[in-house]
Amino acid sequence: MTAKRVKVRSVLTVLVLAIFVAATWALPALAQDLFIRGGTVITITSGDLSDTDVLIRDGKIVEIGQNLEAPEGVRVIDARGRFVMPGILDDHSHMGVDRGINEGSRSVVPEVSIADVIKHDDPAFLTALAGGITTIHTMHGSANSIGGQNEVIKLKWGRPWEELVFPDAPVTLKLALGENVRRSSSDDPTRYPRSRSGVAEVMRESFQQARNYMEAWEVYQAEKAAWDRANRRTRGFAPLPPRRDLQLEVLAGVLKGTTIIRCHAYRADEMAMIMEVCKEFDIPPGVFEHALDGYKIAPELARNGWGTSVFADSWGYKIEAYEAIPYKMLIHYEHGVRTSINSDSAERVRRLYQEAARGVKYGGIPENECLKMITINSAMNLGIEERVGSIEIGKDGDIAIFSHYPLHTAARCEMTIIDGEIYFDRSETDVAATWVIDPDGGQDKQ
Amino acid sequence: MKACMTRRTAGAIALALIIALPGIAGAQQEALLQDDYAITGGTVVTVSGRTIPNGTVLIQDGIITAVGTDVSIPTGVERIDASGMYVYPGLIDAGTGLGLQEAGGMAGPVDNFELGPYNPHIEAYIGVDQNSEILGCQRVGGFTTVVTGLNGRGEPIPGYDSLINLWGWTPQAMAVEKRIGLRVNWAGNRAEELKAYFLEARAYAARAEMAERGEISDFAWDIRMDGLMPVVRGELPVIFEANGDDDIKEAVEFAEELDLRYMIRGGRDSWKITDFLVEHDVKLLFSGIHASPGRDEPYDIHYATPALLNEAGVDFAIYSGGVANVFSLTYEAGMAVAFGLPMEKALRCLTLDAARILGVDDRLGSIDEGKIANLLITTGNPVEYTSQVHTMFIRGEKVPWDDKFNRLLRRFRGRAGEILP
């Protein structure tokens, strides 16, 4: 009797364990396999492939080719007659930021991080998914000279926060220049700096302090290493480490080249200033956000290796934006300036492919080059081009499936896939049907 | 319009004859001839009817005088070769703030509202800066004609909207209709007040007529009542801005009660009340295809609204409501196509249907004899995202492609040398 009861209990235990394992491990793994059949695959990096299949296993693209066999048990998506492109990236966004977009008290606040204030179930993520977006770079605002660390996330709506964070993406730091930093819309600006010249000196001072800080640590580490090696009886007290500084630690990352500068800049003179300051400190080139007048110094941007992340044709909304022209992408392209097109908006992000089409309209940039501006170029601007931004074997299974070529007027996103999992499927919704942006009814829109 | 041109022609010829100096006369003649063009070899999309491959459009004195494949071109008319290209009517945006704001973020260049709740005597075109850079750049997207208006700060009556061409040496020359309609921002809680105001104007109009007939001698002229008079007499329409479904219904019922000519603009929730709109023969100018959906709304509701209106048989066109980015309206139309609106209707929303709802389809909106020669030569349908506008005619004048976008493009595109260290 006793033995039998024990046996029952152990069977139950095994069963519970099996269910637990299935729920936590086996099921998600299965869901990350997909076979996308027969679409026109827009690889971005190696041309468009007609009637081509894409196999995703464990969230990664493992096979691209014609007439492939769908492995048993793997869900098949019929993409015949459709266009399969890499998931779209928006490398300048503020989605999910639940207030706290600017820490406006002081002009230099590199220690703050946008990751601390992201609402990971922002309903705007859903409408973005419905436009083929899979990855966003969600950022601090432009109120500060040095405004804090940003976050790269995948729009895995409904998943826990930890799963949204893009693994191992380089740290990016927001800098800003121009009217916003100078608080020029305020009648009585009280915060230093007030001038563009002042902003430049704030940058210099901050990087110099970071350099001094790094040197103090290097001196300490050398002394500490010497002390470790020294005779235990005669070496005296251990050297004291420098006082830890959370601001300067972040800026030190910039000086070391591990943290990417993302600098809000409209006017050409401002971009020239930052390029000058960065040269003084041997800081590698970063990315100019908006870069509305970048087309005026395209040779300098190209020569210095700076990337840009621009609006396709937004302009005229303030004086700084009065010389932005929709031909800027053309001029950047012709000069070899790396350029992405961003939304900076929870609305515009839903139709970034339409923004990219403007590159063809304004000056006839080749179509695939326009698509690069919302995929691989955006990924390069974020230092994550080894993982996303094109359809290549080994890359993440991030895919957007469109009804027509994405720059065509009839194009509509039909399905959005992240790491091999479907996050948006239009066939499960319909015009004016029930797929609402806020299924829980509990979230405020920004 | 045509009469005006003819007078100008006659005047110039008379002047040339009187002065009889060969040099000046020659210059005058040349200036006149610049108004006459024959666009040949292109595919002419008339919008009103057939599409004519290898068609010819003849423009004389600012007016389209012939369209077809068998058009005889008078001597002295400049030929414009459009082979391999398309000829479309100029695009119309039925609601903008163009010319009244040069740049945001500052008070100085923003001139789009007047003080006080009731300004039915204000006319938008008066404040239009004909040399506005913002205005000129909209031509790049194919727009030749727009409604512009003071958008107010939500006051009930911000003034008359004007229909203007985006090319001309003075606001007066640009104006197609100085008063295309009186804007009324509908607010349900002010309905009674507004009704009283309209009834006052009706009484005023009656007294004005009596004064004219000499029946009364104590008639006191009032600039605001005078402004409202054409509306209460049914000569000019009211353009009600209303977005909520209840607001739209209230505005329609208000207009019907007071027997006003009217149209609705805005129309955010119009998809919810298509039966009502059809039943009441409402003319609708819809805006906000790119607007984010409201909470608990389908993600694509604003993309799909034009398709839903079209399927239900609602009489509508679309507008941008914008200033600097009016040209993006073609992209809004395109998005409506992606979400079910037939391409043909999308194009009509920016041409003939807009003109008809505004009451100017006798002069604008299609390529037909007798209409104002507002034309585009393009690489394709202007609603298509990637189409480019190559040449534009407004009132028969070939518009110089010297807008700010193209000037800066020319200046910086080929930049080389003197590279910063």
Coordinates of N, CA, C and O in Angstrom, one line a residue, chain A residues 127 130 272 279 295-297 299-300 303 313-319 322-327 330-331 334-335 347 350-351 353-354 357-358 360-364 407-412 424 426 429-433 435-438 441 443-445, chain B residues 102-106 133-134 137-138 140-141 271 289-301 303-304 308 324-325 327-328 330-332 334-335 337-339 343 382-388 404-406 408-409 412-413 415 418-421:
Chain A
T127 N 0.3 49.1 -32.3 CA 0.1 49.7 -33.6 C 1.4 49.8 -34.4 O 1.3 49.8 -35.7
A130 N 1.9 46.5 -36.1 CA 1.0 46.4 -37.3 C 1.5 47.1 -38.5 O 1.0 47.0 -39.6
A272 N 29.1 70.3 -37.0 CA 30.5 70.5 -37.2 C 31.2 70.7 -35.8 O 32.3 70.2 -35.6
K279 N 36.8 64.9 -32.1 CA 38.1 64.7 -32.6 C 39.1 65.0 -31.5 O 40.1 64.3 -31.3
Y295 N 22.6 67.6 -45.0 CA 22.9 67.6 -46.4 C 23.8 68.7 -46.8 O 24.5 68.7 -47.9
K296 N 23.9 69.8 -46.0 CA 24.8 70.9 -46.3 C 26.3 70.6 -46.0 O 27.1 71.2 -46.5
I297 N 26.5 69.6 -45.2 CA 27.9 69.2 -44.9 C 28.0 67.7 -45.1 O 28.8 67.0 -44.4
P299 N 29.8 66.0 -47.3 CA 31.1 65.5 -47.4 C 31.8 65.4 -46.1 O 32.6 64.5 -45.9
E300 N 31.6 66.3 -45.2 CA 32.2 66.3 -43.8 C 31.7 65.1 -43.0 O 32.4 64.4 -42.3
R303 N 33.2 62.0 -44.5 CA 34.7 61.9 -44.2 C 34.9 61.5 -42.8 O 35.9 60.8 -42.5
D313 N 10.6 63.9 -44.6 CA 10.3 65.2 -45.1 C 9.6 66.1 -44.2 O 9.1 67.2 -44.6
S314 N 9.6 65.8 -42.9 CA 9.1 66.8 -41.9 C 9.9 68.0 -41.9 O 11.1 67.9 -41.8
W315 N 9.3 69.2 -41.9 CA 10.1 70.4 -41.9 C 9.2 71.6 -41.5 O 7.9 71.5 -41.4
G316 N 9.8 72.7 -41.3 CA 9.1 74.0 -41.2 C 8.3 74.2 -39.9 O 7.7 75.2 -39.7
Y317 N 8.4 73.3 -38.9 CA 7.6 73.4 -37.7 C 8.3 74.3 -36.7 O 7.7 74.7 -35.7
K318 N 9.5 74.7 -36.9 CA 10.2 75.7 -36.2 C 11.4 76.2 -37.0 O 11.7 75.6 -38.0
I319 N 12.0 77.3 -36.5 CA 13.1 77.9 -37.3 C 14.2 77.0 -37.6 O 14.7 76.9 -38.7
Y322 N 13.7 74.9 -40.7 CA 13.2 75.7 -41.8 C 14.0 75.4 -43.1 O 13.5 75.8 -44.1
E323 N 15.1 74.7 -42.9 CA 15.9 74.4 -44.1 C 16.0 72.9 -44.4 O 16.8 72.5 -45.2
A324 N 15.1 72.2 -43.7 CA 15.1 70.7 -43.9 C 14.4 70.5 -45.3 O 13.4 71.0 -45.5
I325 N 15.1 69.7 -46.1 CA 14.5 69.4 -47.4 C 14.3 67.9 -47.6 O 15.1 67.1 -47.1
P326 N 13.3 67.5 -48.3 CA 13.1 66.0 -48.5 C 14.2 65.4 -49.4 O 14.2 64.2 -49.5
Y327 N 15.0 66.2 -50.0 CA 16.1 65.7 -50.9 C 17.3 65.3 -50.0 O 18.4 65.0 -50.5
L330 N 18.7 61.9 -50.5 CA 19.4 61.7 -51.8 C 20.8 62.2 -51.7 O 21.8 61.6 -52.1
I331 N 21.0 63.4 -51.1 CA 22.4 64.0 -51.0 C 23.2 63.1 -50.1 O 24.4 62.9 -50.4
E334 N 24.2 60.1 -52.0 CA 25.2 60.3 -53.1 C 26.6 60.5 -52.5 O 27.6 60.3 -53.1
H335 N 26.6 61.0 -51.3 CA 27.9 61.3 -50.6 C 28.4 60.1 -49.7 O 29.4 60.2 -49.1
E347 N 2.9 57.7 -33.8 CA 2.0 57.7 -34.9 C 2.8 57.3 -36.2 O 2.5 56.3 -36.8
R350 N 4.1 53.8 -37.4 CA 3.2 52.8 -37.9 C 3.4 52.7 -39.4 O 2.8 51.8 -40.1
R351 N 4.1 53.6 -40.1 CA 4.1 53.6 -41.5 C 5.5 54.1 -42.0 O 5.6 54.9 -42.9
Y353 N 7.6 52.5 -43.7 CA 7.8 52.1 -45.1 C 7.4 53.1 -46.0 O 8.0 53.3 -47.1
Q354 N 6.3 53.8 -45.6 CA 5.8 54.9 -46.5 C 6.7 56.1 -46.5 O 6.9 56.8 -47.5
A357 N 9.5 55.4 -48.8 CA 9.2 55.6 -50.2 C 9.4 57.0 -50.7 O 9.6 57.3 -51.9
R358 N 9.5 57.9 -49.8 CA 9.8 59.3 -50.2 C 11.2 59.5 -50.7 O 11.4 60.5 -51.5
V360 N 12.4 57.6 -53.0 CA 12.3 57.5 -54.4 C 11.6 58.7 -55.0 O 12.0 59.2 -56.1
K361 N 10.6 59.2 -54.3 CA 9.9 60.4 -54.9 C 10.8 61.6 -55.0 O 10.8 62.2 -56.0
Y362 N 11.6 61.8 -54.0 CA 12.5 63.0 -54.0 C 13.9 62.6 -54.5 O 14.8 62.4 -53.7
G363 N 14.0 62.5 -55.7 CA 15.3 62.4 -56.3 C 15.7 61.0 -56.8 O 16.7 60.8 -57.4
G364 N 14.7 60.1 -56.7 CA 14.9 58.8 -57.3 C 16.0 57.9 -56.7 O 16.8 57.2 -57.4
L407 N 7.3 49.6 -50.8 CA 7.2 51.0 -51.2 C 6.1 51.3 -52.2 O 5.9 52.4 -52.6
H408 N 5.3 50.3 -52.5 CA 4.2 50.4 -53.4 C 3.0 51.0 -52.6 O 2.8 50.7 -51.4
T409 N 2.2 51.7 -53.3 CA 1.1 52.4 -52.6 C 0.0 51.5 -52.0 O -0.6 51.8 -51.0
A410 N -0.1 50.3 -52.6 CA -1.1 49.4 -52.0 C -0.5 48.5 -50.8 O -1.2 47.7 -50.3
A411 N 0.7 48.8 -50.5 CA 1.4 47.9 -49.5 C 0.8 48.0 -48.1 O 0.5 49.1 -47.6
R412 N 0.5 46.8 -47.6 CA -0.1 46.8 -46.2 C 0.7 45.7 -45.5 O 0.9 44.6 -46.1
F424 N 2.0 40.0 -34.8 CA 0.9 40.6 -35.5 C 0.5 39.8 -36.7 O 1.3 39.4 -37.4
R426 N -2.6 40.1 -39.5 CA -3.8 40.8 -39.9 C -5.0 39.9 -40.3 O -6.1 40.3 -40.2
T429 N -7.5 39.9 -37.8 CA -8.3 41.1 -37.5 C -8.9 41.4 -38.9 O -8.8 40.7 -39.8
D430 N -9.6 42.5 -38.9 CA -10.2 42.9 -40.2 C -10.5 44.4 -40.1 O -10.5 45.0 -39.0
V431 N -10.8 45.0 -41.3 CA -11.1 46.4 -41.3 C -12.3 46.7 -40.3 O -13.3 46.0 -40.4
A432 N -12.1 47.7 -39.4 CA -13.1 48.0 -38.5 C -13.6 46.9 -37.7 O -14.7 46.8 -37.2
A433 N -12.8 45.9 -37.5 CA -13.2 44.7 -36.7 C -12.7 44.9 -35.2 O -12.5 46.0 -34.8
W435 N -9.9 43.9 -33.5 CA -8.5 43.9 -33.0 C -8.2 45.3 -32.5 O -7.7 46.2 -33.2
V436 N -8.4 45.6 -31.2 CA -8.3 47.0 -30.7 C -6.9 47.1 -30.1 O -6.2 46.1 -29.8
I437 N -6.4 48.4 -30.1 CA -5.1 48.6 -29.6 C -4.9 48.4 -28.1 O -3.8 48.3 -27.6
D438 N -6.0 48.4 -27.4 CA -5.9 48.3 -26.0 C -6.8 47.3 -25.4 O -7.8 47.5 -24.8
G441 N -7.7 47.6 -21.8 CA -8.4 48.8 -21.4 C -7.8 49.6 -20.3 O -8.4 50.5 -19.7
Q443 N -4.5 50.9 -20.1 CA -3.3 51.7 -20.4 C -3.7 53.0 -21.0 O -4.5 53.1 -21.9
D444 N -3.0 54.0 -20.6 CA -3.2 55.3 -21.2 C -2.3 55.4 -22.4 O -1.1 55.0 -22.4
K445 N -2.8 56.0 -23.5 CA -1.9 56.3 -24.6 C -1.1 57.5 -24.2 O -1.5 58.3 -23.3
Chain B
E102 N 4.5 80.9 -41.3 CA 5.8 80.6 -41.9 C 6.6 79.6 -41.2 O 7.3 78.7 -41.7
A103 N 6.6 79.7 -39.8 CA 7.3 78.7 -39.0 C 6.7 78.7 -37.6 O 6.2 79.7 -37.2
G104 N 6.6 77.5 -37.1 CA 5.9 77.4 -35.7 C 6.9 77.8 -34.6 O 8.1 78.2 -34.9
G105 N 6.4 77.8 -33.4 CA 7.3 78.0 -32.3 C 7.6 79.4 -32.0 O 8.3 79.8 -31.0
M106 N 7.0 80.3 -32.7 CA 7.2 81.8 -32.5 C 5.9 82.5 -32.8 O 5.2 82.1 -33.7
E133 N 7.8 80.6 -48.3 CA 8.6 79.4 -48.7 C 7.8 78.1 -48.5 O 7.9 77.2 -49.2
I134 N 7.1 78.1 -47.4 CA 6.2 76.9 -47.0 C 5.3 76.6 -48.1 O 5.1 75.5 -48.5
C137 N 6.8 75.2 -51.4 CA 7.3 73.8 -51.4 C 6.1 72.8 -51.6 O 6.4 71.7 -51.9
Q138 N 4.9 73.2 -51.3 CA 3.8 72.2 -51.5 C 3.6 71.9 -53.0 O 3.0 70.9 -53.3
V140 N 5.9 71.0 -54.9 CA 6.7 69.9 -55.3 C 5.9 68.6 -55.2 O 6.1 67.6 -55.9
G141 N 4.9 68.5 -54.3 CA 4.1 67.3 -54.2 C 2.9 67.3 -55.1 O 2.1 66.4 -55.1
W271 N -17.2 57.3 -39.9 CA -17.4 55.9 -40.3 C -18.6 55.3 -39.4 O -19.2 54.3 -39.8
I289 N -6.4 60.6 -41.9 CA -6.2 59.2 -42.2 C -5.0 58.7 -41.5 O -4.9 57.5 -41.0
H290 N -4.0 59.6 -41.2 CA -2.8 59.1 -40.5 C -2.9 59.3 -39.0 O -2.0 59.1 -38.2
A291 N -4.1 59.7 -38.5 CA -4.2 59.9 -37.0 C -4.2 58.6 -36.3 O -4.6 57.5 -36.8
S292 N -3.6 58.6 -35.1 CA -3.6 57.4 -34.3 C -5.0 57.0 -33.9 O -5.8 57.8 -33.7
P293 N -5.2 55.7 -33.8 CA -6.6 55.3 -33.4 C -6.8 55.6 -31.9 O -5.9 55.7 -31.1
G294 N -8.1 55.8 -31.6 CA -8.4 56.1 -30.2 C -8.4 54.8 -29.4 O -8.3 53.7 -30.0
R295 N -8.5 54.9 -28.1 CA -8.5 53.7 -27.3 C -9.7 52.9 -27.7 O -10.8 53.4 -28.0
D296 N -9.6 51.6 -27.7 CA -10.7 50.7 -28.0 C -11.1 50.8 -29.5 O -12.2 50.3 -29.8
E297 N -10.3 51.4 -30.3 CA -10.7 51.4 -31.8 C -9.8 50.5 -32.5 O -8.6 50.2 -32.1
P298 N -10.3 49.9 -33.6 CA -9.4 49.1 -34.4 C -8.1 49.8 -34.9 O -8.2 51.0 -35.1
Y299 N -7.0 49.1 -35.0 CA -5.7 49.8 -35.2 C -5.8 50.5 -36.5 O -5.0 51.5 -36.7
D300 N -6.6 50.1 -37.5 CA -6.5 50.7 -38.8 C -7.8 51.5 -39.2 O -8.0 51.8 -40.3
I301 N -8.5 51.9 -38.2 CA -9.8 52.6 -38.4 C -9.7 53.8 -39.3 O -10.4 54.1 -40.2
Y303 N -7.1 54.7 -41.3 CA -6.6 54.3 -42.6 C -7.8 53.8 -43.5 O -7.9 54.1 -44.7
A304 N -8.8 53.1 -42.8 CA -9.8 52.5 -43.5 C -11.1 53.3 -43.7 O -12.0 53.0 -44.4
L308 N -14.5 52.9 -46.1 CA -15.9 52.6 -45.5 C -16.9 53.7 -46.0 O -18.0 53.4 -46.3
A324 N 3.2 73.1 -43.2 CA 4.4 72.8 -43.9 C 4.4 71.5 -44.7 O 5.1 71.3 -45.6
N325 N 3.6 70.5 -44.2 CA 3.6 69.2 -44.8 C 2.3 68.9 -45.5 O 1.8 67.7 -45.5
F327 N 1.9 68.6 -48.5 CA 2.2 67.6 -49.6 C 2.1 66.2 -49.2 O 2.0 65.3 -50.0
S328 N 2.1 65.9 -47.9 CA 2.0 64.6 -47.4 C 0.5 64.0 -47.6 O 0.3 62.8 -47.4
T330 N -0.9 63.3 -50.2 CA -0.9 62.2 -51.2 C -0.6 60.9 -50.5 O -1.0 59.9 -50.9
Y331 N 0.3 61.0 -49.5 CA 0.6 59.7 -48.7 C -0.6 59.3 -47.9 O -0.8 58.1 -47.7
E332 N -1.4 60.2 -47.4 CA -2.6 59.8 -46.7 C -3.6 59.2 -47.7 O -4.2 58.1 -47.3
G334 N -2.8 57.6 -50.3 CA -2.2 56.3 -50.6 C -2.5 55.3 -49.5 O -2.8 54.1 -49.8
M335 N -2.4 55.7 -48.3 CA -2.7 54.8 -47.2 C -4.1 54.3 -47.3 O -4.4 53.2 -47.0
V337 N -5.8 53.9 -49.9 CA -5.8 52.9 -51.0 C -5.3 51.6 -50.5 O -6.0 50.5 -50.7
A338 N -4.2 51.6 -49.7 CA -3.8 50.3 -49.1 C -4.8 49.6 -48.2 O -4.8 48.4 -48.1
F339 N -5.7 50.4 -47.7 CA -6.7 49.9 -46.8 C -8.1 50.0 -47.4 O -9.1 50.2 -46.8
M343 N -8.2 53.3 -56.1 CA -7.2 54.3 -56.5 C -7.9 55.5 -57.2 O -7.5 56.6 -57.0
P382 N -0.1 60.8 -59.1 CA 0.4 61.5 -58.0 C 0.1 60.9 -56.6 O 0.7 61.2 -55.6
V383 N -0.9 60.0 -56.6 CA -1.2 59.4 -55.3 C -0.2 58.3 -55.0 O 0.0 57.9 -53.9
E384 N 0.4 57.8 -56.0 CA 1.4 56.7 -55.8 C 2.7 57.3 -55.1 O 3.1 58.4 -55.5
Y385 N 3.1 56.6 -54.1 CA 4.2 57.1 -53.2 C 5.4 57.7 -54.0 O 6.0 58.6 -53.5
T386 N 5.8 57.0 -55.0 CA 7.1 57.3 -55.7 C 7.0 58.2 -56.9 O 8.0 58.4 -57.5
S387 N 5.8 58.6 -57.2 CA 5.6 59.5 -58.4 C 6.3 60.8 -58.2 O 6.2 61.4 -57.1
Q388 N 6.8 61.4 -59.3 CA 7.5 62.7 -59.2 C 6.8 63.7 -60.1 O 6.4 63.3 -61.2
K404 N 11.9 76.4 -52.3 CA 13.1 76.3 -51.4 C 13.7 74.9 -51.5 O 15.0 74.8 -51.4
F405 N 12.9 73.9 -51.6 CA 13.5 72.5 -51.6 C 14.4 72.4 -52.8 O 15.6 71.9 -52.7
N406 N 14.0 72.8 -54.0 CA 14.8 72.7 -55.2 C 16.0 73.6 -55.2 O 17.0 73.3 -55.7
L408 N 17.7 74.6 -52.5 CA 18.7 74.1 -51.7 C 19.3 72.8 -52.2 O 20.5 72.6 -52.0
L409 N 18.5 72.0 -52.9 CA 19.0 70.8 -53.6 C 20.1 71.2 -54.6 O 21.2 70.7 -54.5
F412 N 23.4 72.5 -52.8 CA 24.2 71.6 -51.9 C 24.5 70.2 -52.5 O 25.4 69.5 -52.0
R413 N 23.8 69.9 -53.5 CA 23.9 68.5 -54.0 C 25.3 68.2 -54.5 O 25.9 67.2 -54.2
R415 N 28.0 69.7 -53.9 CA 29.1 70.3 -53.1 C 30.3 69.4 -53.0 O 30.2 68.2 -52.8
E418 N 36.7 72.1 -50.1 CA 36.6 72.9 -48.9 C 36.1 72.0 -47.7 O 35.2 72.5 -47.0
I419 N 36.5 70.8 -47.7 CA 36.0 69.9 -46.6 C 36.7 70.2 -45.3 O 37.9 70.5 -45.3
L420 N 35.9 70.3 -44.3 CA 36.4 70.6 -42.9 C 37.5 69.5 -42.6 O 37.4 68.4 -42.9
P421 N 38.4 70.0 -41.8 CA 39.4 69.0 -41.3 C 38.8 67.9 -40.5 O 37.7 68.1 -39.9

